[in-house]
């Protein structure tokens, strides 16, 4: 089989999954190259969609969208915008043809054709290599091997992306994806065992909203349930010898004082659990602080993130002494995430400092600071999405994902993009001890928007589909529906175009309003009082959208976590914003770009009444109302917020949903509490309520599975 050939002045190398022009390589997905090769073999002839699908995806049922994505990838690589169709031509309802001359002699240095060479000149921006950053700060002598610096090139491409270091470092490519788990439950939080023979993961029960911890033998494919009882378990870590597994268990506190949940550090004997599910051993319990993300260190201590009040600190816990010490804390800032390398015995901490900027810091297990560098974010990268950056086999680099894109983060704070052709979001990879493969969690969340008349909600339970209307059904996540004031247009957030975008629905149909960049995410959407525009929190920044798609972006000095309410008359927005890594309830002035902190309490959610009164709930599920001097507690609502933190205010009435899915109301004017009715069992949250009814987001399906990413060395 021919592995190399020319199309115009593009050199196609199937062995490397590359298309090269003018010595500038682009990495393209193997399936897309298979499509191109089939078209090349039939150059000038129309190849039907059926032939392409059956040949490139044999014995596999795929939708035509897979073929269309491959064609789009090829056109991008060839500099063909799809309008002129110089290279690949679409034949309506028939198929595709390759219009450029093919030369199958791979040893020809260059091959230009009259029909394609001129088009190449005007084909738009050509691919460029990205110069990877170098370490700018010498590491301490104890890490002398880190003084050997490498120059990295990370070529943006699709799966099959090639990582290249300095000239004496071998190039390797990211190869195939293969699913390791598949069940009706959701699998997540996957890691390898220290010997690389097993993967450990959580299997989540949608009905019970809790999970069990499982293991899978990669050789025999046999699965083992490790935990004796289903519960709420967090991330896990192995001891260096692989004999013990530790993880966090979250339970309701018997007598909540400063928090509703209590956190327990648990362990199980891994070898015994492979024979039968094991009871857990309690190592540590926190009733007045949170702990998360345990890492078993080489010195046999366990590193943990501990949250006291609102600030995270990194601690080292000694099992033998039953004592802990703080090994890292950011003064006037906060820790966002951390990872540990058993191989290098090194901690990497992502934090926000007093300048409100993200930093990457390297530490020894004893807490000695090796280096601290500000992270340089590329344009249109959501800053708050950088929360899971893990050690990788690439020297001096971590790797993280924002969904359908992966990035490297160097030890000196530089970020480079590595694209992967995933039609579903993937979480950040966890690498095999040998560095030749990685685990990612890939999945699809499907939710619909329901319109439920209030008149049909009574004290009696209603069936999931009774008395409700599904708006604009799709097979992806639709949510956050809000009705235009004095109008009939519904604005909502949907991932139907690949990432979160704002869509409009009315009698004329459904259309996409926004054009936010890849992997955008939206957390808050509000109408102006005149219904002429929308305020959206996208990628931690407020953006005002006109109905003709014109947009105005506001200051990105502050990290906006949630948009809660918009007063378009005063032009102020109620938000949860990050200040030095701590979430604060704030009022953002869109005219002056000034932000005012409204309370020092830990706030879950907030809104305003029609008269402008501030209503908010705190981390203990208590509700508060702004007063002349201080906020007033609303004791009638204690405990009614439940795990669904969202609540709505319509006029002077608060609406919320309990853990039992009861829609309740509380009239502030007469202090009357009322249970309106029982919502369908698949309701995730409510987003809009008025005299006619409410909009709610309903879960349809949630699929997550563990996938292994193979690296071709």
mmCIF file of C-alpha atoms in Angstrom, residues 5 13-14 87 102 112 114 132 136 147 268 279 317 343 448 459 492 519-520 628 694 707:
data_model
loop_
_atom_site.group_PDB
_atom_site.id
_atom_site.type_symbol
_atom_site.label_atom_id
_atom_site.label_comp_id
_atom_site.label_asym_id
_atom_site.label_seq_id
_atom_site.Cartn_x
_atom_site.Cartn_y
_atom_site.Cartn_z
ATOM 1 C CA UNK A 5 2.017 10.749 -2.290
ATOM 2 C CA UNK A 13 2.542 10.990 4.583
ATOM 3 C CA UNK A 14 0.171 8.317 5.898
ATOM 4 C CA UNK A 87 -9.333 20.671 -3.948
ATOM 5 C CA UNK A 102 -2.247 13.283 -7.655
ATOM 6 C CA UNK A 112 2.999 21.752 -8.351
ATOM 7 C CA UNK A 114 -1.325 24.534 -12.684
ATOM 8 C CA UNK A 132 7.521 25.923 23.014
ATOM 9 C CA UNK A 136 13.362 30.759 32.587
ATOM 10 C CA UNK A 147 18.636 21.903 34.439
ATOM 11 C CA UNK A 268 -8.880 -0.084 51.409
ATOM 12 C CA UNK A 279 -14.950 -2.420 54.091
ATOM 13 C CA UNK A 317 -0.799 14.054 56.509
ATOM 14 C CA UNK A 343 8.477 9.473 39.295
ATOM 15 C CA UNK A 448 -33.892 19.255 27.267
ATOM 16 C CA UNK A 459 -49.522 19.123 45.618
ATOM 17 C CA UNK A 492 -31.266 29.394 25.814
ATOM 18 C CA UNK A 519 -14.779 25.028 24.000
ATOM 19 C CA UNK A 520 -16.611 28.097 25.241
ATOM 20 C CA UNK A 628 -30.899 48.760 56.150
ATOM 21 C CA UNK A 694 -41.704 27.797 34.396
ATOM 22 C CA UNK A 707 -11.078 5.881 27.196
#
